[in-house]
XYZ file of C-alpha atoms in Angstrom:
74
model
C -70.183 80.083 147.854
C -71.032 80.231 151.842
C -70.467 84.076 152.278
C -72.428 86.445 150.229
C -71.027 89.800 149.427
C -71.428 92.279 152.204
C -71.165 89.528 154.810
C -69.372 91.081 157.625
C -66.768 88.747 159.248
C -65.254 89.512 162.779
C -61.282 88.706 162.796
C -59.190 89.962 165.765
C -62.146 92.344 166.812
C -61.934 94.243 163.376
C -65.151 94.184 160.937
C -63.953 92.501 157.233
C -66.360 92.911 154.422
C -66.922 90.297 151.938
C -65.927 92.449 149.001
C -65.616 89.755 146.347
C -65.700 85.786 145.622
C -64.564 83.787 142.753
C -64.091 80.036 142.235
C -60.358 79.656 142.800
C -58.037 76.860 141.256
C -61.307 75.326 139.855
C -62.669 73.845 142.828
C -62.542 76.136 146.058
C -64.381 79.656 146.559
C -61.617 82.294 147.200
C -63.054 85.643 149.245
C -61.412 89.212 149.034
C -62.126 90.859 152.301
C -61.875 94.346 152.897
C -61.656 96.483 156.085
C -61.781 100.334 155.792
C -59.154 102.555 157.534
C -59.224 105.574 159.164
C -58.018 107.417 156.305
C -60.217 105.991 153.633
C -58.099 103.134 152.333
C -58.905 99.849 152.569
C -56.882 96.420 153.954
C -57.777 93.328 151.838
C -56.995 89.798 152.005
C -57.908 87.037 150.206
C -59.072 83.574 152.258
C -60.993 80.474 151.132
C -63.752 78.956 152.953
C -61.732 76.824 155.147
C -59.246 79.380 156.200
C -62.466 81.462 157.570
C -64.162 78.916 158.990
C -60.951 78.291 160.810
C -60.479 81.407 161.975
C -64.061 82.575 163.138
C -65.216 81.674 166.628
C -68.510 81.530 167.686
C -68.075 82.818 171.380
C -66.253 85.924 171.807
C -62.674 85.598 172.677
C -63.201 87.614 176.026
C -65.867 84.727 177.431
C -63.376 81.857 176.295
C -60.693 83.528 178.470
C -62.854 83.943 181.515
C -64.521 80.579 181.145
C -61.040 78.805 181.055
C -60.078 80.780 184.362
C -63.020 79.810 186.186
C -62.458 76.085 185.294
C -59.068 76.218 186.323
C -59.861 77.255 189.686
C -63.050 74.958 190.148
């Protein structure tokens, strides 16, 4: 288990909270991520560790675009 409950994960500038995790298919952790909507309801999705690690980027996207633009002009 890499992401404990109540860990906040940023995906597309939205905060997703790890609401649950369980062993899926006997060999991999599957996480339920929840995002609270304005009306109090929740959007949820289930992802495994590999999918979460591929989605996450350490550097904010705006900085990546800016640095790529500067490199193309250099």
